[in-house]
Short mmCIF file of C-alpha atoms in Angstrom, two decimals:
data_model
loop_
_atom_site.label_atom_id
_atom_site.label_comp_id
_atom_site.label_asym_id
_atom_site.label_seq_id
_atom_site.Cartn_x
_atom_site.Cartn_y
_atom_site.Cartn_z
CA UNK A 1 -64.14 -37.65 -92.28
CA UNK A 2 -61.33 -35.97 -94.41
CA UNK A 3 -57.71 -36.64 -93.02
CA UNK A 4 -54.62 -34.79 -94.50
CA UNK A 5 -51.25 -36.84 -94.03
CA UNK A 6 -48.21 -35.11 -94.81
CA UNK A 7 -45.54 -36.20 -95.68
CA UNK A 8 -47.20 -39.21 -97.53
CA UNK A 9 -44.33 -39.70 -99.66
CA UNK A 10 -42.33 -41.21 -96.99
CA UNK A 11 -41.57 -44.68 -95.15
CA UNK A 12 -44.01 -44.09 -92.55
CA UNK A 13 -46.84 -41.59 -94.11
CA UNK A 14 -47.11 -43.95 -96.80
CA UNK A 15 -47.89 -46.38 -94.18
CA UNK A 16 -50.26 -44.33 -92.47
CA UNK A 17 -52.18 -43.72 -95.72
CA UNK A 18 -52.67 -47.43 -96.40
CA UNK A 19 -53.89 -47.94 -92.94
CA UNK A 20 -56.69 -45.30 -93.42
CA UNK A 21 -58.09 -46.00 -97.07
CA UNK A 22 -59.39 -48.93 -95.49
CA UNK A 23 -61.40 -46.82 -93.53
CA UNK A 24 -64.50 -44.91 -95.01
CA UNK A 25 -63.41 -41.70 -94.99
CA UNK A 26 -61.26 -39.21 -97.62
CA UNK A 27 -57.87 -39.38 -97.49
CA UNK A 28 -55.36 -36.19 -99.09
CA UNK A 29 -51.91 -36.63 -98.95
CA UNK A 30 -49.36 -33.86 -99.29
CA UNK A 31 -46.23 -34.34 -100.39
CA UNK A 32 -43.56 -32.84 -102.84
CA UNK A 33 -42.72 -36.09 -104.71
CA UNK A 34 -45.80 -37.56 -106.48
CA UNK A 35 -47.29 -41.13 -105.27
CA UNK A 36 -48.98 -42.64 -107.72
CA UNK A 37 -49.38 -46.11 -105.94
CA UNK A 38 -50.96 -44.89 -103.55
CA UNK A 39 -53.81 -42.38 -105.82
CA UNK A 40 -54.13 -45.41 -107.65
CA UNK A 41 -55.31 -46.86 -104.10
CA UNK A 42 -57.49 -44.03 -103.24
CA UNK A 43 -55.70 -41.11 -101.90
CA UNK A 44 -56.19 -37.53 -103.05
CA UNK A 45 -52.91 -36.08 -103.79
CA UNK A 46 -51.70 -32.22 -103.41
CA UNK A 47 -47.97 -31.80 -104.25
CA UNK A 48 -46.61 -28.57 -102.42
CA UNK A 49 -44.36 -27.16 -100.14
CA UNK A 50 -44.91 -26.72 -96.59
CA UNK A 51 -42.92 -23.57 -96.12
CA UNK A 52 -45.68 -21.94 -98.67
CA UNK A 53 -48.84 -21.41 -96.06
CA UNK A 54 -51.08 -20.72 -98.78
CA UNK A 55 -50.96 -24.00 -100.25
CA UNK A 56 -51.56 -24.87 -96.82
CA UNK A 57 -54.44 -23.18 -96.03
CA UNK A 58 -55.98 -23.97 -99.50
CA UNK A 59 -55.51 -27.76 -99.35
CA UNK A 60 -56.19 -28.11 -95.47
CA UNK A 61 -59.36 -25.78 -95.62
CA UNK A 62 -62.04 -28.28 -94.90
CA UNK A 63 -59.95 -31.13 -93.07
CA UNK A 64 -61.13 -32.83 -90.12
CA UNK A 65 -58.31 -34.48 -88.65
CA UNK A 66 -54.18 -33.64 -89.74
CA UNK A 67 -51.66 -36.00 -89.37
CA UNK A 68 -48.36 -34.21 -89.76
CA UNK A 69 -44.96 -37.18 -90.42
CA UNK A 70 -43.31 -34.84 -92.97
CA UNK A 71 -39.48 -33.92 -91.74
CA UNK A 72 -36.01 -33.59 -92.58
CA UNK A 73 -34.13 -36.47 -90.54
CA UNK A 74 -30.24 -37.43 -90.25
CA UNK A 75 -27.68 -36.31 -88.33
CA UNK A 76 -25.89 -33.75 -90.69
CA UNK A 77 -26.85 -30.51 -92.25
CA UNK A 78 -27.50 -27.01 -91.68
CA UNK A 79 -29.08 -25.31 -89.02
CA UNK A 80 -31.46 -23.10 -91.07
CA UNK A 81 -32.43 -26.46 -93.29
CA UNK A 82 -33.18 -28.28 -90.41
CA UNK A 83 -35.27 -25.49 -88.86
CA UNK A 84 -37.36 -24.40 -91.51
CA UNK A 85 -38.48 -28.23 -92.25
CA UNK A 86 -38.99 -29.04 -89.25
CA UNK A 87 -40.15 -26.08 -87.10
CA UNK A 88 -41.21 -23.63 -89.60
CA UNK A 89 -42.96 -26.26 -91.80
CA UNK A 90 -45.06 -27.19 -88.95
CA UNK A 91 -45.68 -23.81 -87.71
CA UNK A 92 -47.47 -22.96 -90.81
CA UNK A 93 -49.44 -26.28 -90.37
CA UNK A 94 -50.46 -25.86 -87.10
CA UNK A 95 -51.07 -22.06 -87.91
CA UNK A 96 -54.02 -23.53 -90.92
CA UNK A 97 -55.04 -26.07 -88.56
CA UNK A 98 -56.14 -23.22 -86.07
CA UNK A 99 -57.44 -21.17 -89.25
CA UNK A 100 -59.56 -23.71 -90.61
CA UNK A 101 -60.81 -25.44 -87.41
CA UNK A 102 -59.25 -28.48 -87.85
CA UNK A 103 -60.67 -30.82 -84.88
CA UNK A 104 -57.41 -32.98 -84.37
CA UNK A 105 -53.63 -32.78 -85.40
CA UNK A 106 -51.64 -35.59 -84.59
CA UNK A 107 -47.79 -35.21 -84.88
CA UNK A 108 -45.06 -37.35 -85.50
CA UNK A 109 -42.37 -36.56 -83.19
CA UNK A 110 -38.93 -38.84 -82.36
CA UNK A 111 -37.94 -40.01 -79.01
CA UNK A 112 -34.50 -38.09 -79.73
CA UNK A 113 -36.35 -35.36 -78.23
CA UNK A 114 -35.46 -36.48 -74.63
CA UNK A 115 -31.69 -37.94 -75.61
CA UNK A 116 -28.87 -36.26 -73.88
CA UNK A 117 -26.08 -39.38 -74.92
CA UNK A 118 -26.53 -40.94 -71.55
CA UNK A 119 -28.65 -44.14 -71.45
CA UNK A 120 -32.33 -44.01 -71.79
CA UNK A 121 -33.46 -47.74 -69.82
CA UNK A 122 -37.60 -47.87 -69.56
CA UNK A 123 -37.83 -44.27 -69.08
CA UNK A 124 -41.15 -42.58 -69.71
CA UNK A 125 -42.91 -39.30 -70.87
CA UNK A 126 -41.52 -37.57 -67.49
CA UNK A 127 -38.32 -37.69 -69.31
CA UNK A 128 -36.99 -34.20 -69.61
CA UNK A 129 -36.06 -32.13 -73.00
CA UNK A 130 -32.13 -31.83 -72.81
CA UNK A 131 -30.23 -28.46 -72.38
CA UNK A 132 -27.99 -29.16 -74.84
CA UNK A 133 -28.20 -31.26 -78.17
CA UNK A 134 -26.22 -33.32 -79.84
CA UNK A 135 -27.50 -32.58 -83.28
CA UNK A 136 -29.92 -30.13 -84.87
CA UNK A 137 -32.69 -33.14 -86.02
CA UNK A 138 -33.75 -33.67 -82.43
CA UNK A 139 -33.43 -30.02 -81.52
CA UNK A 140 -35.95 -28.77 -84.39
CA UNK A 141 -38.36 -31.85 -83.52
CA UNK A 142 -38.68 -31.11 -79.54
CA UNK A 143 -39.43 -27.38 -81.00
CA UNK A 144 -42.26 -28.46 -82.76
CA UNK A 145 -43.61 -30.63 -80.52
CA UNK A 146 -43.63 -28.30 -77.88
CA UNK A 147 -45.42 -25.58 -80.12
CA UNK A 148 -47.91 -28.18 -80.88
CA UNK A 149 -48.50 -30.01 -78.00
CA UNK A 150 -48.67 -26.22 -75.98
CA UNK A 151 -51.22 -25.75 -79.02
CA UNK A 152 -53.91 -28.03 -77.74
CA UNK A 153 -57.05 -26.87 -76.46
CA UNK A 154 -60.32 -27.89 -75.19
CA UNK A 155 -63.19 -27.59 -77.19
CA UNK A 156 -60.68 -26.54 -80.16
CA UNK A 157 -57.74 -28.29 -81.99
CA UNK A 158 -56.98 -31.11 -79.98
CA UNK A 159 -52.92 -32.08 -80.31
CA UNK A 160 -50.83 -35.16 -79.52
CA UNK A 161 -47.23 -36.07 -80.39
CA UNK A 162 -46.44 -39.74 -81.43
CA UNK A 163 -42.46 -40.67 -80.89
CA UNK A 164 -41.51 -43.69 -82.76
CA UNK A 165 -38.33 -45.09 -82.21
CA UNK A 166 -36.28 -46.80 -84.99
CA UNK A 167 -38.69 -47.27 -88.07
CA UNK A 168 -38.98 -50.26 -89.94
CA UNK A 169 -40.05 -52.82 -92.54
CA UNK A 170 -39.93 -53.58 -95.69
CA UNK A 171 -38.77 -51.58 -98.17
CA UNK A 172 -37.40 -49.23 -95.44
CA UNK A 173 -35.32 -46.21 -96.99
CA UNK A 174 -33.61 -45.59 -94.12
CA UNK A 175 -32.52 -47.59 -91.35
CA UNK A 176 -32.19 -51.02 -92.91
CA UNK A 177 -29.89 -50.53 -95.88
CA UNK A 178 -27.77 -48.08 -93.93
CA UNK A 179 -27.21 -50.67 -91.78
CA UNK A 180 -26.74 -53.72 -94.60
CA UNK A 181 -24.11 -51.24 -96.43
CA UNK A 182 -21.91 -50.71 -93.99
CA UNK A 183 -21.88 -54.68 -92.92
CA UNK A 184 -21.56 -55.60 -97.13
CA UNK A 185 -18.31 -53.15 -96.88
CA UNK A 186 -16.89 -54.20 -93.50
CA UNK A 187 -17.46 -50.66 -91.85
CA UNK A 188 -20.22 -51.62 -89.19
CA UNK A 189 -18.22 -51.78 -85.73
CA UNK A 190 -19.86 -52.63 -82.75
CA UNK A 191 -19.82 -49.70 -80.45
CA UNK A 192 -19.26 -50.01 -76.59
CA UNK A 193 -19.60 -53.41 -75.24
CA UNK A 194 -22.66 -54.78 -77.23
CA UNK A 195 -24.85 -55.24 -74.26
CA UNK A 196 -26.87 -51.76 -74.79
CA UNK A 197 -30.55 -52.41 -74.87
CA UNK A 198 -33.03 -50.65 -77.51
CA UNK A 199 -36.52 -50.47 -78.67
CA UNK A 200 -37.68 -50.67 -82.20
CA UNK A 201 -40.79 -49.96 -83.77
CA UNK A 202 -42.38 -51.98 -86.84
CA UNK A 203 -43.48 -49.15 -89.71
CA UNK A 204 -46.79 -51.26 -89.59
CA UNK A 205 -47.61 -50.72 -85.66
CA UNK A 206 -46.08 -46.88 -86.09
CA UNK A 207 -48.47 -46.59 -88.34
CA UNK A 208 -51.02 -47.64 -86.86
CA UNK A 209 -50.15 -45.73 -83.15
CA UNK A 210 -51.04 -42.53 -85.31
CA UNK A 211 -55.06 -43.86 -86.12
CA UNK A 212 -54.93 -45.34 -82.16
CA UNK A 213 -54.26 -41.72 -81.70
CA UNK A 214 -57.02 -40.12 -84.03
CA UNK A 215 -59.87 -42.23 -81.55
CA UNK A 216 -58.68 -42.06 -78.70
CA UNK A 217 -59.20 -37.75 -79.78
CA UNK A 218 -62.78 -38.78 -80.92
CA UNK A 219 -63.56 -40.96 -77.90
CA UNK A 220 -61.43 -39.39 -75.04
CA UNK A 221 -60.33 -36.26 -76.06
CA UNK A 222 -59.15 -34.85 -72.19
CA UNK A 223 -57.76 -37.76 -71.82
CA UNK A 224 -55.39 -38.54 -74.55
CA UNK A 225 -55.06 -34.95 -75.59
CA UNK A 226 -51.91 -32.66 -74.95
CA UNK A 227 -49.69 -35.10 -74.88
CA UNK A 228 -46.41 -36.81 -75.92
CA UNK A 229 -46.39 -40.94 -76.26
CA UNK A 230 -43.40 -43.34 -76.96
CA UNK A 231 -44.33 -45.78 -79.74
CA UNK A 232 -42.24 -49.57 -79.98
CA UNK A 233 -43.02 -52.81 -81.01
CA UNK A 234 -43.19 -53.21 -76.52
CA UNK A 235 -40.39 -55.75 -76.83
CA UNK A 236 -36.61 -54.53 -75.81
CA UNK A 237 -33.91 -56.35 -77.33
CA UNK A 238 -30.14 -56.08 -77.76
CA UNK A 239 -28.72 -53.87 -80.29
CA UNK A 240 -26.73 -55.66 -81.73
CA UNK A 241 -27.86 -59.30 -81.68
CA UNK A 242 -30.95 -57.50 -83.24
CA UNK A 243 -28.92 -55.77 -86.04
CA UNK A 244 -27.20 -59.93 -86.33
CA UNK A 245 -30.80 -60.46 -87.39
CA UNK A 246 -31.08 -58.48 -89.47
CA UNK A 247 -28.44 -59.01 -91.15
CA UNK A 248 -28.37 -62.52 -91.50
CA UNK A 249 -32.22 -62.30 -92.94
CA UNK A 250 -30.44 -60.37 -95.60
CA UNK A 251 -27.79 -62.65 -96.11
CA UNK A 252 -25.41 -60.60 -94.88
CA UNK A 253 -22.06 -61.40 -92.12
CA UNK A 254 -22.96 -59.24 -89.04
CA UNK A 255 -20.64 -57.03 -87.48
CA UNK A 256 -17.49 -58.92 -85.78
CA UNK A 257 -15.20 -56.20 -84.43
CA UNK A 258 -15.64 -53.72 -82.28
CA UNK A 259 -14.48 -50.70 -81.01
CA UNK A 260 -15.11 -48.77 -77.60
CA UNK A 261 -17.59 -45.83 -77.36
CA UNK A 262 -14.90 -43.52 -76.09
CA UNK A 263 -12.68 -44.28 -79.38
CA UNK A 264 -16.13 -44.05 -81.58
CA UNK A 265 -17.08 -40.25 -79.66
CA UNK A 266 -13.61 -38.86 -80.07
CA UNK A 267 -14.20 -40.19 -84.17
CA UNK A 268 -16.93 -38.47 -84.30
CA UNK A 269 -16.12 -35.38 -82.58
CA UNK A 270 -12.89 -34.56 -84.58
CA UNK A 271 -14.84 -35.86 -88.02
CA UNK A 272 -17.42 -33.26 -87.36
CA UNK A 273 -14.69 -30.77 -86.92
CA UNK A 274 -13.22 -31.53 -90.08
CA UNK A 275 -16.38 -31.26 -92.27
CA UNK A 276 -17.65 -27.97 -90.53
CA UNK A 277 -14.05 -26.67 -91.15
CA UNK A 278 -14.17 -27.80 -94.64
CA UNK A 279 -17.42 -27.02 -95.72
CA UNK A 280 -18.12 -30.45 -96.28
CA UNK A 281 -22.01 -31.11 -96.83
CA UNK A 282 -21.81 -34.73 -96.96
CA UNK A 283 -22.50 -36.71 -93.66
CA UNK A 284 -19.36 -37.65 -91.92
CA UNK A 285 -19.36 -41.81 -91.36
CA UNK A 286 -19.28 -41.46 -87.45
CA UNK A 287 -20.39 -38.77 -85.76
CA UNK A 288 -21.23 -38.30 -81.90
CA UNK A 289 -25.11 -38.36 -81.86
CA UNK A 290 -24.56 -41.41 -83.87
CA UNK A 291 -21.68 -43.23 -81.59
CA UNK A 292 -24.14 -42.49 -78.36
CA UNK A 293 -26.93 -44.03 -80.12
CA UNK A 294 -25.43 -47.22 -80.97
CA UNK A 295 -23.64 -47.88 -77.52
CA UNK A 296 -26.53 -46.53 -75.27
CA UNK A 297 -29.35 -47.67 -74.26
CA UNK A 298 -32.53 -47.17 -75.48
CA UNK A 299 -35.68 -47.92 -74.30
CA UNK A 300 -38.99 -46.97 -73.62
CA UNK A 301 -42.25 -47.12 -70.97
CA UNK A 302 -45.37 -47.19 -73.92
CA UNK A 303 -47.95 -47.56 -70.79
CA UNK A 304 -48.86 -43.85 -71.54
CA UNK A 305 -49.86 -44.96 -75.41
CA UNK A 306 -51.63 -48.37 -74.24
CA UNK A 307 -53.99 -46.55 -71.82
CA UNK A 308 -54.35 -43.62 -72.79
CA UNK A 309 -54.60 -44.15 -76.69
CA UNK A 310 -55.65 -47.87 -76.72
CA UNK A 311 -52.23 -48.43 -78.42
CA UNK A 312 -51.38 -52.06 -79.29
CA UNK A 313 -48.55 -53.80 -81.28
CA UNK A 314 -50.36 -55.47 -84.80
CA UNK A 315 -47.03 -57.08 -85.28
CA UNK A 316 -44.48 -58.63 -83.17
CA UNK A 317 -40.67 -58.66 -83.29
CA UNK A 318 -40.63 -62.34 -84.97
CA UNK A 319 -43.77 -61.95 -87.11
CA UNK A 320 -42.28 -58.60 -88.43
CA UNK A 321 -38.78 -60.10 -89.18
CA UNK A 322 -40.44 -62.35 -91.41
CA UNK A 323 -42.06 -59.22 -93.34
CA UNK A 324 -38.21 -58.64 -94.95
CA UNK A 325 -38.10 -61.42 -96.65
CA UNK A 326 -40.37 -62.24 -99.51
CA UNK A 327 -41.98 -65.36 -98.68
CA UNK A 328 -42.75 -63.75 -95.15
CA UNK A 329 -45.17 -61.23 -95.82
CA UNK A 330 -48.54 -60.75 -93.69
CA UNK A 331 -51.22 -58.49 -94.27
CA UNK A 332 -51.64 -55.13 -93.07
CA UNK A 333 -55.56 -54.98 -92.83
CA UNK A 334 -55.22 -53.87 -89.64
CA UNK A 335 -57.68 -51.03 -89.41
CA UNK A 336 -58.64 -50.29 -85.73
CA UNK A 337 -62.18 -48.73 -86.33
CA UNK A 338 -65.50 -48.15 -88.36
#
């Protein structure tokens, strides 16, 4: 079995790469930055550009199975940047999937696909694609997902979409020290009335959601094919006693003050004015994707992923807290098949 990742430069396709070299099969990662931890481990490495489809087609020729993570996330940037790295990129994999027969692409969505700023409480893959969006990440992802999911087809290239929400782990890029710099400085506020209620994801189980996925296309393909699945650690918590946690395992004073969602929007709304205006290219501190996120709720119905892909947490909430900290760390043999 040969299995591209792209993206294997990142949080989670790093992940996903140590997860399968304990499998028997090739692994090729794609990337633009080089990895050499993880060639040293086993992976093949091709660095390239996924706007270029003939590096595409040449390093995906003789794949069996894609798994596509790489993206451009945040909440601030240019339309045409977040479109071509996100739609147009995976266009042109999709487009040498179909070319070289690939037998299974597997795509890493976001459940920001579905989020209109209202709250999200146990809602499931019924939920709806918005009409409008709040920000052009989750735009460009629900544009590739569609194209990929509408992609699948029997006896072909079969497709799924994996939506993880909220990353993380150790040595997380993303979520965790955004979150311990603004505490260190005194800018994290809570936002609304603290009581909104989220989902998280562990980098380790959204890691391994994405090889659930490549069996359940081997062992049930009608089944599990053609289809989008919320990924979480299936444990809802609070916001913001969670983000207490985290801070504290970092040794750092959790948020105090607050300040209501209405003030936060309006912040953001008149901040985004300012930098369009401007020509600012930096991201504004509040904006009002962000402000909705932290004060709504956010949670998800994975009964799709457990039945349908055989999708199980490897870590939960407490055991994966203790992953942050350096005397806490477990093992991530946690390979799922043959």
């Amino acid at each position: 079995m040969r299995v591209i990742v792209t993206g294997c430069s990142g949080f989670l396709g790093g992940e996903i790469v140590r997860q399968l070299l304990q499998r028997d099969w090739e692994i090729v990662g794609l990337s633009r930055r080089e990895t050499p931890d993880l060639v040293r481990a086993g992976m093949t490495h091709h660095r390239g550009d996924l706007l270029d489809q003939g590096y595409l087609n040449r390093v995906i020729s003789d794949a069996d199975v894609v798994i596509h993570t790489a993206a451009v996330a945040g909440v601030w940037g240019t339309w045409q940047h977040y479109f071509d790295n996100n739609v147009v990129a995976s266009q042109n994999v999709l487009r040498a999937c179909q070319e070289a027969r690939v037998s299974q692409l597997v795509y890493t969505s976001s459940p920001s696909v579905t989020f209109d700023g209202q709250d999200q409480r146990d809602v499931d893959e019924s939920e709806p694609y918005p009409e409008t969006w709040m920000c052009h990440y989750p735009h460009t992802k629900s544009m590739a997902e569609r194209e990929i999911l509408a992609a699948d087809q029997p006896g072909g290239l079969r497709t799924v979409a994996l939506r993880p929400h909220l990353i993380w782990g150790p040595d997380d890029p993303h979520l965790i020290p955004r979150v311990l710099q603004r505490a260190r400085s005194g800018r994290l506020r809570i936002i609304g009335d603290g009581t909104n209620e989220i989902d998280t994801v562990h980098v380790i189980n959204a890691a391994a959601a994405h090889l659930d996925a490549i069996d359940a296309l081997q062992t049930r393909p009608d089944e599990a094919a053609g289809r989008a699945y919320f990924i979480t650690q299936d444990e809802p918590v609070n916001c913001w006693d969670w983000i207490a946690k985290l801070c504290r395992v970092h040794g750092v004073d959790p948020p105090a003050k607050s300040i209501s969602f209405a003030a936060a929007y309006r912040i953001g709304a008149v901040l985004e004015t300012v930098y369009r205006l401007t020509g600012r290219t930096s991201e504004p501190p509040m904006t009002r994707f962000v402000a909705s996120q932290l004060a709504k709720d956010h949670s998800f119905d994975i009964t799709a992923a457990k039945e349908r892909l055989g999708y199980r947490p490897r870590l939960d909430m407490n055991t994966g807290l203790q992953t942050l900290t350096s005397d806490g760390a477990v093992t991530n043999d946690l390979s799922t098949g043959p």
